Every structure is written in C-alpha cells, then in structure tokens.
Coordinates of C-alpha atoms (C1' of nucleotides) in Angstrom, one line a residue:
Chain A
M1 CA 44.9 -70.0 -67.9
L2 CA 43.3 -71.5 -71.0
N3 CA 40.2 -71.9 -69.2
I4 CA 40.1 -68.3 -68.1
N5 CA 40.5 -67.4 -71.7
F6 CA 38.3 -69.4 -73.0
Y7 CA 35.6 -68.2 -70.8
L8 CA 36.2 -64.6 -71.4
S9 CA 35.8 -65.7 -74.6
L10 CA 31.9 -67.7 -73.9
Q11 CA 31.0 -64.1 -72.1
R12 CA 32.3 -61.8 -75.4
F13 CA 30.2 -64.2 -77.2
L14 CA 26.9 -64.4 -75.1
E15 CA 27.3 -61.3 -74.8
I16 CA 26.8 -59.9 -78.8
L17 CA 24.2 -63.2 -78.9
D18 CA 22.0 -61.7 -76.4
H19 CA 23.3 -58.9 -74.2
S20 CA 23.4 -61.4 -71.3
Y21 CA 26.2 -59.9 -70.0
K22 CA 27.7 -56.6 -70.0
N23 CA 31.5 -55.9 -68.0
I24 CA 30.7 -52.4 -65.6
S25 CA 33.2 -51.8 -63.4
C26 CA 31.9 -51.2 -59.8
L27 CA 35.1 -47.8 -59.7
T28 CA 32.2 -46.1 -61.7
C29 CA 28.7 -47.4 -60.9
K30 CA 26.9 -45.3 -59.4
S31 CA 26.5 -47.0 -56.4
K32 CA 29.8 -46.1 -55.9
Q33 CA 29.2 -42.3 -56.2
I34 CA 25.7 -42.0 -54.2
G35 CA 24.4 -45.1 -52.9
A36 CA 25.6 -47.3 -49.9
L37 CA 28.8 -47.5 -51.3
A38 CA 29.6 -44.2 -51.3
D39 CA 33.0 -43.6 -48.9
L40 CA 34.1 -47.3 -50.0
D41 CA 37.5 -47.2 -49.7
E42 CA 39.9 -49.3 -52.6
Y43 CA 40.6 -52.4 -50.9
H44 CA 36.7 -53.2 -50.8
T45 CA 35.6 -51.1 -54.0
N46 CA 38.3 -54.0 -55.9
Y47 CA 37.4 -56.7 -53.6
L48 CA 33.8 -56.1 -55.1
D49 CA 33.9 -55.5 -57.7
Q50 CA 36.6 -59.0 -58.6
N51 CA 33.6 -61.2 -56.6
K52 CA 30.2 -59.8 -58.3
T53 CA 28.9 -60.7 -61.0
C54 CA 26.9 -58.6 -64.3
N55 CA 23.9 -59.3 -66.1
F56 CA 21.7 -57.6 -68.4
Y57 CA 17.8 -57.6 -67.7
K58 CA 15.5 -57.3 -70.4
K59 CA 12.4 -55.2 -69.8
N60 CA 9.6 -56.3 -67.8
Q61 CA 12.2 -59.2 -66.2
A62 CA 12.0 -60.6 -62.4
V63 CA 14.8 -59.8 -60.7
F64 CA 13.8 -61.8 -57.9
T65 CA 10.4 -63.2 -56.5
E66 CA 8.7 -63.4 -53.5
G67 CA 8.9 -66.9 -51.3
S68 CA 12.1 -68.2 -52.9
L69 CA 15.3 -67.6 -50.6
P70 CA 17.9 -64.7 -50.6
R71 CA 21.2 -65.4 -52.3
G72 CA 22.3 -61.8 -52.2
V73 CA 21.7 -58.1 -53.1
F74 CA 21.4 -56.9 -56.5
C75 CA 23.6 -53.3 -57.6
L76 CA 21.3 -51.1 -60.0
N77 CA 24.2 -50.4 -62.5
Q78 CA 21.0 -49.0 -65.0
G79 CA 18.0 -48.3 -65.2
K80 CA 15.1 -48.9 -62.6
V81 CA 13.1 -51.8 -61.0
K82 CA 10.0 -51.9 -59.4
V83 CA 9.5 -53.9 -56.1
Y84 CA 5.7 -55.1 -55.6
A85 CA 4.2 -57.4 -53.0
L86 CA 0.6 -59.3 -54.5
G87 CA -2.4 -58.7 -52.3
G88 CA -5.4 -60.8 -51.7
E89 CA -5.8 -61.7 -55.7
G90 CA -3.6 -61.3 -57.0
K91 CA -3.1 -57.5 -57.7
E92 CA 0.4 -56.4 -57.6
Q93 CA 0.7 -53.3 -54.9
I94 CA 3.7 -51.3 -56.1
I95 CA 5.6 -50.6 -52.8
H96 CA 8.8 -49.0 -54.2
I97 CA 10.4 -48.0 -57.6
A98 CA 14.5 -48.5 -57.4
K99 CA 16.3 -46.3 -59.5
T100 CA 20.4 -46.3 -61.3
G101 CA 22.9 -46.5 -58.0
D102 CA 20.2 -47.7 -55.8
I103 CA 20.5 -52.0 -54.0
I104 CA 17.7 -54.2 -54.0
G105 CA 16.9 -56.7 -51.8
F106 CA 19.1 -55.9 -48.6
R107 CA 16.1 -56.6 -46.3
A108 CA 15.6 -60.0 -47.0
M109 CA 18.9 -61.1 -45.8
F110 CA 19.0 -59.4 -42.3
S111 CA 16.0 -62.1 -41.5
G112 CA 17.1 -65.1 -43.4
E113 CA 13.7 -65.6 -44.3
P114 CA 12.5 -65.7 -48.1
Y115 CA 11.4 -62.7 -49.6
K116 CA 7.9 -61.1 -49.0
V117 CA 8.4 -58.6 -52.4
S118 CA 9.2 -59.5 -55.6
A119 CA 11.5 -57.3 -57.8
S120 CA 11.7 -57.1 -61.6
T121 CA 12.1 -54.7 -64.4
L122 CA 10.9 -51.5 -65.8
E123 CA 13.3 -51.4 -68.4
E124 CA 16.3 -52.1 -69.6
C125 CA 18.5 -52.7 -67.3
N126 CA 22.7 -54.0 -65.9
I127 CA 22.5 -55.8 -62.1
C128 CA 25.5 -56.6 -60.6
F129 CA 25.3 -59.0 -57.6
V130 CA 27.1 -59.9 -54.3
S131 CA 26.5 -63.3 -52.7
K132 CA 24.9 -63.2 -49.2
E133 CA 28.6 -64.0 -47.8
D134 CA 30.9 -61.4 -49.9
F135 CA 27.5 -58.8 -48.3
F136 CA 27.9 -59.8 -44.9
F137 CA 32.2 -60.2 -45.0
M138 CA 31.5 -55.9 -46.1
I139 CA 28.5 -55.3 -43.4
E140 CA 30.6 -57.3 -40.7
E141 CA 33.9 -55.4 -42.0
V142 CA 33.1 -52.0 -43.7
P143 CA 31.9 -49.5 -40.7
S144 CA 31.0 -47.0 -42.8
F145 CA 29.3 -49.5 -45.4
R146 CA 27.5 -51.1 -42.4
N147 CA 25.9 -47.4 -41.6
N148 CA 24.8 -46.4 -45.0
I149 CA 23.0 -49.5 -45.0
L150 CA 21.4 -48.9 -41.7
K151 CA 20.9 -45.0 -42.5
E152 CA 19.4 -46.7 -46.0
L153 CA 16.8 -49.1 -44.3
S154 CA 15.5 -46.3 -41.8
R155 CA 15.2 -43.8 -44.4
E156 CA 12.9 -46.4 -46.2
L157 CA 11.0 -47.3 -43.3
S158 CA 10.4 -43.5 -42.7
D159 CA 9.1 -43.7 -46.7
Q160 CA 7.2 -46.1 -45.8
A161 CA 5.7 -44.3 -42.7
L162 CA 4.8 -41.4 -44.9
F163 CA 3.1 -43.7 -47.8
I164 CA 1.1 -45.3 -45.5
T165 CA -0.4 -42.5 -43.7
S166 CA -0.8 -40.6 -48.0
M167 CA -3.0 -43.9 -48.3
A168 CA -4.9 -44.2 -45.9
Q169 CA -5.6 -40.4 -45.4
K170 CA -5.6 -39.2 -49.7
T171 CA -8.3 -39.5 -51.5
V172 CA -7.2 -41.0 -55.1
R173 CA -6.9 -38.1 -56.7
E174 CA -4.7 -36.2 -53.9
R175 CA -2.6 -39.6 -53.8
V176 CA -2.0 -39.4 -58.7
A177 CA -0.9 -36.2 -57.8
Y178 CA 1.7 -37.3 -54.9
A179 CA 2.8 -39.7 -57.2
L180 CA 3.6 -38.3 -60.0
L181 CA 5.7 -35.9 -58.0
M182 CA 7.5 -38.9 -56.1
L183 CA 7.8 -40.2 -60.2
D184 CA 8.9 -36.8 -61.2
K185 CA 12.2 -37.2 -58.3
I186 CA 12.7 -40.9 -60.0
Y187 CA 12.6 -40.1 -63.8
K188 CA 14.7 -36.9 -62.5
D189 CA 14.9 -35.5 -66.8
E190 CA 13.1 -37.7 -68.6
E191 CA 10.0 -38.1 -68.4
I192 CA 7.9 -40.2 -66.4
N193 CA 7.7 -43.5 -68.4
L194 CA 5.2 -46.2 -66.5
S195 CA 2.1 -48.4 -67.9
R196 CA -0.5 -47.3 -66.6
E197 CA -1.2 -50.3 -64.6
D198 CA 2.0 -50.4 -63.0
L199 CA 0.9 -45.9 -62.6
A200 CA -2.4 -47.7 -60.6
N201 CA -0.4 -50.5 -58.4
F202 CA 1.3 -47.9 -57.2
V203 CA -1.0 -45.0 -56.6
G204 CA -3.4 -48.2 -54.9
T205 CA -6.6 -47.4 -57.6
A206 CA -8.7 -48.9 -60.5
T207 CA -6.6 -48.6 -63.3
E208 CA -9.7 -46.6 -65.0
T209 CA -9.7 -44.7 -61.9
L210 CA -6.4 -43.3 -62.8
I211 CA -6.6 -42.8 -66.4
R212 CA -9.7 -40.5 -65.3
L213 CA -7.3 -38.5 -63.3
L214 CA -4.8 -38.5 -65.9
S215 CA -7.9 -36.7 -68.4
E216 CA -8.6 -34.2 -65.7
F217 CA -4.9 -33.0 -64.9
K218 CA -4.4 -33.4 -68.8
D219 CA -8.0 -30.8 -68.9
E220 CA -6.1 -29.0 -66.0
K221 CA -2.6 -28.1 -67.6
I222 CA -1.0 -30.1 -64.9
I223 CA 0.1 -32.6 -66.8
E224 CA 1.3 -33.6 -70.7
T225 CA 1.0 -36.9 -72.0
H226 CA 3.1 -38.0 -74.8
S227 CA 1.1 -41.5 -75.2
R228 CA 2.6 -43.7 -72.5
K229 CA 4.8 -40.8 -70.8
I230 CA 3.6 -38.2 -68.5
Q231 CA 5.4 -34.1 -68.6
I232 CA 5.0 -32.3 -65.3
I233 CA 3.5 -28.8 -66.8
D234 CA 2.7 -27.3 -63.4
Y235 CA 4.3 -28.7 -60.0
K236 CA 2.6 -26.1 -57.9
K237 CA -1.2 -26.9 -58.5
L238 CA -0.2 -30.8 -58.8
E239 CA 1.7 -29.9 -55.4
K240 CA -1.6 -28.5 -53.5
I241 CA -3.4 -30.7 -55.1
A242 CA -0.9 -33.4 -53.9
G243 CA -1.5 -31.9 -50.5
I244 CA 1.8 -31.6 -49.8
T245 CA 3.1 -30.2 -46.1
K246 CA 6.2 -32.8 -46.0
F247 CA 8.1 -34.3 -48.6
V248 CA 10.5 -37.0 -49.5
Chain B
M1 CA 29.1 -43.9 -1.3
L2 CA 27.3 -41.2 0.7
N3 CA 26.3 -38.8 -2.3
I4 CA 24.7 -42.7 -4.2
N5 CA 22.5 -43.5 -1.0
F6 CA 21.5 -39.7 -1.2
Y7 CA 20.6 -40.0 -4.7
L8 CA 18.9 -43.4 -4.2
S9 CA 16.7 -42.6 -1.5
L10 CA 15.8 -39.3 -3.7
Q11 CA 14.6 -41.5 -6.3
R12 CA 12.6 -43.6 -3.3
F13 CA 11.4 -40.7 -2.8
L14 CA 9.8 -39.1 -6.0
E15 CA 8.7 -42.7 -7.1
I16 CA 6.5 -42.6 -3.8
L17 CA 5.6 -39.0 -4.9
D18 CA 4.1 -39.1 -8.0
H19 CA 5.6 -42.5 -10.1
S20 CA 7.5 -40.6 -11.9
Y21 CA 10.5 -43.2 -11.3
K22 CA 11.0 -46.6 -10.8
N23 CA 13.5 -48.6 -10.4
I24 CA 13.9 -51.7 -13.7
S25 CA 16.9 -53.6 -13.8
C26 CA 17.8 -54.4 -17.4
L27 CA 18.5 -57.9 -16.1
T28 CA 14.6 -58.9 -15.3
C29 CA 13.1 -57.2 -18.5
K30 CA 11.2 -58.1 -21.6
S31 CA 13.6 -56.6 -23.9
K32 CA 16.5 -58.7 -22.6
Q33 CA 14.6 -61.7 -23.1
I34 CA 12.5 -61.6 -26.2
G35 CA 14.2 -58.5 -27.6
A36 CA 17.3 -57.0 -29.5
L37 CA 18.4 -57.2 -26.4
A38 CA 18.4 -61.1 -26.4
D39 CA 21.5 -63.3 -26.0
L40 CA 23.8 -59.6 -25.0
D41 CA 26.7 -61.1 -22.8
E42 CA 26.5 -60.1 -19.3
Y43 CA 29.0 -57.3 -19.7
H44 CA 26.8 -55.2 -21.4
T45 CA 24.1 -56.0 -19.7
N46 CA 25.4 -54.3 -16.7
Y47 CA 26.5 -52.0 -19.8
L48 CA 23.1 -51.4 -19.9
D49 CA 21.6 -51.6 -16.8
Q50 CA 23.7 -48.7 -15.1
N51 CA 23.5 -46.2 -18.0
K52 CA 19.9 -46.3 -18.6
T53 CA 17.3 -43.7 -17.2
C54 CA 14.0 -45.4 -16.6
N55 CA 10.8 -43.4 -15.8
F56 CA 6.9 -43.9 -15.4
Y57 CA 4.5 -42.2 -18.2
K58 CA 1.3 -41.8 -17.8
K59 CA -1.8 -42.6 -20.2
N60 CA -1.5 -40.8 -23.6
Q61 CA 1.9 -39.1 -22.4
A62 CA 4.5 -38.8 -25.3
V63 CA 7.5 -40.6 -26.1
F64 CA 9.1 -38.4 -28.7
T65 CA 7.2 -36.0 -30.8
E66 CA 8.1 -35.5 -34.6
G67 CA 9.8 -32.2 -36.0
S68 CA 12.4 -33.1 -32.5
L69 CA 15.8 -34.4 -32.7
P70 CA 16.5 -37.9 -31.2
R71 CA 18.5 -38.1 -28.6
G72 CA 18.3 -42.0 -27.8
V73 CA 16.2 -44.6 -27.6
F74 CA 13.6 -46.0 -25.8
C75 CA 13.4 -49.5 -24.0
L76 CA 9.5 -50.5 -23.5
N77 CA 9.8 -52.5 -20.6
Q78 CA 6.2 -52.1 -19.6
G79 CA 3.1 -51.3 -21.1
K80 CA 1.8 -50.2 -25.0
V81 CA 3.1 -47.2 -27.4
K82 CA 1.4 -46.3 -30.7
V83 CA 4.0 -44.7 -33.5
Y84 CA 2.1 -42.1 -35.4
A85 CA 2.6 -40.1 -38.4
L86 CA 0.3 -36.8 -39.1
G87 CA -1.2 -36.8 -41.9
G88 CA -2.6 -33.1 -44.4
E89 CA -4.9 -31.8 -42.0
G90 CA -3.3 -33.4 -38.9
K91 CA -4.8 -36.7 -38.6
E92 CA -3.0 -39.4 -36.8
Q93 CA -2.2 -42.7 -39.2
I94 CA -1.1 -45.1 -36.6
I95 CA 2.0 -46.8 -38.2
H96 CA 2.8 -49.4 -35.6
I97 CA 2.2 -50.1 -32.1
A98 CA 5.0 -51.4 -29.3
K99 CA 4.5 -53.9 -27.0
T100 CA 6.8 -54.5 -23.6
G101 CA 9.7 -56.0 -25.1
D102 CA 10.4 -53.4 -27.9
I103 CA 11.9 -50.5 -28.3
I104 CA 10.8 -47.7 -30.4
G105 CA 13.1 -45.2 -32.2
F106 CA 16.0 -46.4 -33.7
R107 CA 15.4 -45.7 -36.8
A108 CA 15.6 -42.0 -36.7
M109 CA 19.1 -42.3 -34.9
F110 CA 19.9 -44.1 -37.6
S111 CA 19.6 -40.6 -40.6
G112 CA 20.3 -38.7 -37.9
E113 CA 17.5 -36.1 -38.9
P114 CA 14.6 -35.4 -36.8
Y115 CA 11.2 -37.9 -35.9
K116 CA 9.5 -38.0 -38.8
V117 CA 6.2 -39.8 -36.7
S118 CA 5.4 -39.3 -33.0
A119 CA 5.3 -41.5 -30.3
S120 CA 3.0 -41.6 -27.1
T121 CA 1.4 -44.1 -25.0
L122 CA -1.8 -46.1 -25.0
E123 CA -1.5 -46.8 -20.8
E124 CA 0.8 -46.7 -18.5
C125 CA 4.2 -47.5 -19.3
N126 CA 7.5 -48.0 -18.0
I127 CA 10.0 -46.7 -20.6
C128 CA 13.9 -46.9 -20.5
F129 CA 16.1 -44.7 -22.1
V130 CA 19.5 -45.3 -23.3
S131 CA 21.4 -42.0 -25.0
K132 CA 22.4 -42.8 -27.8
E133 CA 26.3 -42.7 -27.7
D134 CA 25.5 -45.7 -25.5
F135 CA 23.2 -47.3 -28.1
F136 CA 25.9 -46.6 -31.2
F137 CA 28.7 -48.2 -28.2
M138 CA 26.6 -51.0 -28.3
I139 CA 25.4 -51.1 -32.0
E140 CA 29.5 -51.0 -32.9
E141 CA 30.4 -53.4 -29.8
V142 CA 28.2 -56.1 -29.6
P143 CA 27.4 -57.4 -33.3
S144 CA 25.2 -59.9 -32.0
F145 CA 23.4 -56.4 -31.0
R146 CA 23.8 -55.0 -34.4
N147 CA 22.6 -57.7 -36.2
N148 CA 18.8 -58.3 -34.2
I149 CA 18.4 -54.6 -35.0
L150 CA 19.7 -54.9 -38.7
K151 CA 17.3 -58.0 -38.2
E152 CA 14.0 -55.7 -36.9
L153 CA 14.8 -53.4 -39.4
S154 CA 14.4 -55.6 -41.6
R155 CA 10.8 -57.1 -40.6
E156 CA 9.6 -53.9 -39.8
L157 CA 10.3 -53.1 -43.1
S158 CA 8.6 -55.9 -45.1
D159 CA 6.2 -55.6 -42.0
Q160 CA 4.5 -52.2 -43.5
A161 CA 5.3 -53.4 -46.8
L162 CA 2.6 -56.0 -46.5
F163 CA 0.4 -53.2 -44.7
I164 CA 0.7 -51.0 -47.9
T165 CA -1.1 -53.3 -49.5
S166 CA -3.7 -53.8 -47.5
M167 CA -3.9 -50.3 -46.9
A168 CA -4.1 -50.0 -51.4
Q169 CA -6.3 -53.0 -51.9
K170 CA -8.8 -54.3 -48.8
T171 CA -12.1 -52.4 -48.2
V172 CA -12.8 -51.1 -45.5
R173 CA -14.3 -54.3 -43.7
E174 CA -11.4 -55.9 -44.8
R175 CA -8.9 -53.9 -42.9
V176 CA -11.2 -53.5 -39.5
A177 CA -10.9 -57.8 -39.4
Y178 CA -6.9 -57.9 -40.7
A179 CA -6.2 -55.1 -38.2
L180 CA -8.5 -56.7 -34.7
L181 CA -6.4 -59.8 -36.1
M182 CA -2.7 -58.1 -36.5
L183 CA -3.8 -55.9 -32.5
D184 CA -4.9 -59.4 -30.9
K185 CA -1.8 -60.5 -31.6
I186 CA 0.0 -57.3 -30.0
Y187 CA -3.3 -57.5 -26.1
K188 CA -2.0 -61.2 -26.4
D189 CA -4.7 -63.1 -23.5
E190 CA -5.4 -58.7 -22.8
E191 CA -8.7 -58.0 -24.6
I192 CA -8.2 -55.6 -26.7
N193 CA -8.3 -51.9 -25.3
L194 CA -7.8 -48.7 -27.4
S195 CA -10.3 -46.3 -28.2
R196 CA -12.4 -45.9 -31.5
E197 CA -10.3 -42.9 -32.2
D198 CA -6.9 -44.8 -32.2
L199 CA -8.2 -48.0 -34.1
A200 CA -9.5 -46.1 -36.7
N201 CA -6.8 -44.5 -37.3
F202 CA -5.2 -47.8 -37.1
V203 CA -7.3 -48.7 -39.9
G204 CA -7.1 -45.2 -41.8
T205 CA -11.0 -45.2 -41.6
A206 CA -13.3 -42.6 -40.7
T207 CA -14.4 -43.3 -36.7
E208 CA -18.1 -43.5 -37.5
T209 CA -17.4 -46.4 -40.2
L210 CA -15.0 -48.3 -37.8
I211 CA -17.8 -48.8 -35.4
R212 CA -20.4 -49.4 -37.7
L213 CA -18.6 -52.5 -38.8
L214 CA -17.7 -53.3 -35.4
S215 CA -21.5 -53.7 -34.7
E216 CA -21.7 -55.4 -37.5
F217 CA -19.3 -58.3 -36.4
K218 CA -21.3 -58.1 -33.4
D219 CA -24.3 -58.8 -35.0
E220 CA -22.3 -61.7 -36.9
K221 CA -21.2 -62.8 -33.4
I222 CA -17.3 -62.3 -34.8
I223 CA -16.3 -60.1 -32.1
E224 CA -17.8 -58.8 -28.7
T225 CA -17.6 -55.4 -26.8
H226 CA -17.2 -55.1 -23.2
S227 CA -17.5 -51.3 -23.0
R228 CA -14.6 -50.3 -25.0
K229 CA -12.5 -53.0 -24.8
I230 CA -12.8 -55.7 -28.3
Q231 CA -12.7 -59.7 -27.0
I232 CA -12.5 -61.8 -31.0
I233 CA -15.1 -64.9 -30.5
D234 CA -14.7 -66.5 -34.1
Y235 CA -11.3 -66.2 -35.2
K236 CA -11.9 -68.5 -38.5
K237 CA -14.3 -65.8 -40.2
L238 CA -12.6 -62.6 -38.7
E239 CA -9.9 -64.6 -40.8
K240 CA -12.1 -64.9 -43.3
I241 CA -13.6 -61.8 -44.2
A242 CA -9.9 -60.8 -43.7
G243 CA -8.8 -62.5 -46.5
I244 CA -5.6 -64.1 -44.7
T245 CA -2.6 -65.8 -47.1
K246 CA 0.4 -64.8 -45.4
F247 CA 0.3 -63.8 -42.3
V248 CA 2.8 -61.6 -40.1
Chain C
dC1 C1' -26.8 -30.8 -11.7
dG2 C1' -24.6 -29.5 -16.4
dA3 C1' -20.8 -29.5 -19.4
dG4 C1' -18.2 -32.3 -22.0
dC5 C1' -16.3 -36.6 -23.8
dG6 C1' -16.8 -40.9 -26.6
dA7 C1' -19.5 -43.6 -28.5
dT8 C1' -23.4 -44.9 -31.7
dT9 C1' -26.7 -44.2 -35.2
dG10 C1' -29.1 -41.9 -39.0
dA11 C1' -29.5 -39.9 -43.6
dA12 C1' -27.9 -38.1 -47.9
dA13 C1' -24.1 -37.4 -50.6
dA14 C1' -20.1 -38.2 -52.8
dG15 C1' -16.3 -41.0 -54.3
dA16 C1' -14.4 -45.8 -56.6
dC17 C1' -15.1 -49.7 -58.8
dT18 C1' -16.8 -53.0 -61.3
dC19 C1' -18.3 -54.1 -65.7
dA20 C1' -18.9 -53.3 -70.8
dA21 C1' -17.5 -51.2 -74.8
dC22 C1' -14.8 -49.3 -77.8
dC23 C1' -10.3 -47.2 -79.7
dA24 C1' -5.4 -47.5 -81.3
dC25 C1' -1.6 -49.9 -82.3
dC26 C1' 1.6 -53.6 -83.2
dG27 C1' 3.5 -57.2 -84.7
dT28 C1' 2.0 -61.7 -87.7
dG29 C1' 0.6 -65.0 -90.3
dG30 C1' -1.1 -65.6 -94.6
Chain D
dC1 C1' -0.2 -56.0 -98.5
dC2 C1' -3.4 -56.5 -95.5
dA3 C1' -6.6 -58.7 -92.0
dC4 C1' -6.2 -60.4 -87.8
dG5 C1' -5.7 -60.9 -82.6
dG6 C1' -3.7 -59.0 -78.6
dT7 C1' -2.5 -55.7 -75.8
dG8 C1' -2.9 -51.4 -73.6
dG9 C1' -4.9 -47.4 -73.1
dT10 C1' -10.0 -44.3 -72.3
dT11 C1' -14.5 -43.3 -71.7
dG12 C1' -19.8 -44.4 -70.3
dA13 C1' -22.8 -46.0 -66.3
dG14 C1' -24.6 -48.0 -63.1
dT15 C1' -23.7 -49.3 -58.8
dC16 C1' -21.9 -49.9 -53.7
dT17 C1' -18.7 -48.0 -50.1
dT18 C1' -17.6 -44.9 -47.1
dT19 C1' -17.6 -40.3 -45.7
dT20 C1' -19.9 -36.5 -44.1
dC21 C1' -22.6 -34.1 -40.8
dA22 C1' -25.8 -34.1 -37.4
dA23 C1' -28.4 -35.7 -34.0
dT24 C1' -28.2 -39.0 -29.3
dC25 C1' -27.1 -41.4 -25.6
dG26 C1' -24.6 -43.1 -21.4
dC27 C1' -20.5 -42.1 -19.0
dT28 C1' -17.8 -39.3 -15.4
dC29 C1' -15.7 -35.2 -13.2
dG30 C1' -16.1 -31.1 -11.7

DNA sequence: CGAGCGATTGAAAAGACTCAACCACCGTGG
DNA sequence: CCACGGTGGTTGAGTCTTTTCAATCGCTCG
C-alpha cells in the first residue's frame, strides 16, 4: 500500500514535471465512443482501463519505429499521428493520419513481424498503450471487439486501394486537391495544420511542387492559408479538381 | 440417394459440356496446404468441402464487380486473378494479383459494404465459392482460421503500404523493375504472362511508356520476351534498378 | 482478304523534379 | 538589444521524364 501511494505521488510529480503522465479513463475516451472499442461491455472496459498505461507525447515524437518489434497497440486519446514508410532515399511517405479515438499499430500484432512502418506525433498527444497480451485477450474473448478490428482492417485496406489508384493515375495537382479534402475530414472543425514537407510526403511529391500548387489554389480562391494552416474555401472546385467520383 | 446420383451425373454432364463445373476437393486444394486454410482440422475441412461450390472460369471473366454486394468469398484452386480499382477516367489500376491457393474477396465481407474493387481472371481458373454464412461460421468457430485471416489482412495492408511508397517515390523505370520482380514471385517457375496493358495498369503508367522501358531492359539484356511472355535474365541488375532495400 | 486488336515506335508537348537563391520568422547567445 | 544561425516556406529557371497523339506492324479470326 505504501508502494502504491508512493508510486502514485511519483506519477503526479512526473506529470507536473514534464507532462509525461496524464491519467486517462477508457470510459470517457473517444475510442470507446466511436472507435473499435465501441459497444465494449463494462467488464472489459474496466479491464482495459486498469491494464493500459497512459503517456503524454510531445510534437514530433516517435510512437513506434520501422524494424522494431511490436509489444502492443496504441490508443490515441487525443491528438494526431502520422504513419509513414521510408522510401529508397530515406524520404517519408505518409500512408495514414490517425486522429483522436483511433487505434494504431495493430496490424503488426497479427503478423508477429517487426513494424514495416513508423509512426510519430504531429502535435501534442495523449496515447495509451495496451500490451500484446491484453490485446489478444480481448480479441479472443470479445467477439464485438474482434469484429470491429476486422472491420477496421478491411476498411483501411480498401482506403489504401483507393489511395494507390489515386497515386498511380492522378496528376500531382489532382492529388493535392484530393489530399486536402481527405485532410479536411481528419481535421474536421480545425484548419489543416501540417508542415509543407509532411503535406508533400502525403501527396507524394516534392515540397516545391506542393507549394506551387497551393499558391495556384490560393490565386484561384479555392483555399486560404494562415501561415502553415490551410482552410478550404471552395469545396466544389476542389472536388472537381480532385476528380471525385467516389469518396472515402 | 437417387437424387444425389442424378445430381452427380448432371454435374459430370455439365462438366463435359462446357467446363463450367469441376469437382474439386478441399483436401487436395492448395489453399489447404499454404493458405488461410492451413492447419484446418478434418471436421471443418469436410464441412467446407461439402458446402462450397466449384466453378470453372474462362480467361478475362469477372469474379466480382465493384459496387455489387458480396455474398461470400472465393477460393482460388487454380489460376491467377487480378484485383483492380477503376480510376477517374475508367482506367484500371491493378492492386493485387492473386494466385493458386489464395482467397479473395474477404475484405468486403467484414465491412458489409459493396465491393470497392473488381476481380477478373487472367487465365483459365478453377474457383470455389464459400457463402458468407459458412465463412463467418468458420471465423467464429475456428480460431486458427480466424488468426490466419487476420494475419493475411495485416500482411496485405503492409504490402500495400510498401506499394504506395513505391508508387509515390519511384520513377516509372524503377517501378517497372519492381513490378517485374513482384510478378516473378507470383508466376514462380512460369514466365510472366500478362498483356502489356495489364502490366501498365499494374505499374501505373501508360502502355507506351511500359513498352519502351521493356525494350530498354531487353537491350540491356536484363529480360527476354517471348511474344507477350517475359523472362527475367539478370535479377541483380533488376533489383538494383528497382532500388530494393527491403522486399515483400 | 480485310477488320480488329495488341504491340511497338516516333515526335512533340506537358508535367514534375532538381538546384539554387531568397525570404521570414524565431530563439539564442553575446 | 541586436546580430546570428537555423529552419521552414517560397519563387525562378533549366532539365529530364513521362504522357499524348499518331502511325505502323503483325497476328488472328471470321
């Protein structure tokens, strides 16, 4: 009991010191409301809540790294995380941007292989960690959770198929428009807030080309930029440029 | 008993008539040996065997089509199938090529949504159909099957991440080399046998560009072509061009 | 034998990248 | 307080890649 109290006050101390700990409850977490944990029963929610560990991440901090072995999954309580692969010359290719409520890193769990991609924070984040054992326990025990994970995996797979098609067939101008619309859904009420380099790495182009196209869009009054932030003004035009027939 | 015998001889008749039916046993199917059905117990193998339906497909025949609702999964007993998405101008983008022993169409099962991609045969195929109900029965009942499906989903997801990166960052020349190496793994002992158009739709380029690059590779003695078939001669050079650091 | 399709080559034009320079902003240290 | 260096954003010009459009070739099938 002394140990526990000591531990708790140590945590408190660390939290005050450098924000490295914040106590988050699974009950109020957005993952529980919209994500794979939706319709999780009380028992397993409490189980999760007691077995997870919470961490505060600064901006641009690594969550996991290509090549390392997965030990569990990450539950994004607050913030945004980019998932990216490294190309031949070490250039980042952003594959996916995860937002509040998303779970990341579960793909690698099933293969048992090292991560093939890396993830790092785009802003300050609260991220909870669930160990491999607890994750698999839930997969085995809770059919609804398992089905949500299966659903999520297959959703991502078809998103990526669409992404591949877009990459392969669209011009860079079209892809920029497409990316802005995707990001707008991720950033919702906020303005899109990414470095130009990250944006270029998402679109799959050179930073200079991206900037030129953003300038064009500005001239055409399709978007506004407030320093690095981007606000879409004319959705219709952007969708037309993106060549949206079907959208995620 | 009469009914069964009658049915069997009808099947035989149809088989002789137009190859539209071939009786295939799950016990000897390659899916059972290498695919998701590996280490499936006897009971469930027999269950599958009795509940599947087999079909013979001609070359370039549709297996399923974007927009339609999935009713089950397809087990590729023999042959190769392209899975593709349609881009803005109706151009095909080949996402995946499935080979003997692979199961296709199970992603859409979990989302419950219509197919987001289409599939059609690249050569003559024997394909078995397993209904949605039977598939989900197996998922629920057989942990090893379920785990294999989860593993397969996550493997495809990381393959696609690599594919996206390759699309976004490599030149067309590099992508052609990369695609040839991938196809070589799929076609194994056979020579790569695809139309130039399909090949271009896999690489994500114009048919003319693809042909030009194949000609270059021929001049450099990296490949040989025998009408439409392609044989790799110099793997080392091809890997160097493809910029292989890590490979699937 | 002609029609039609897939494969191939040529030439011009467009698109995107690279390299280089410059600006604006910010925090640091003298 | 200001000079400094560093980082991220922006613009310009030239070059190379890739696409597009057009034409040709070879083969198969009716």
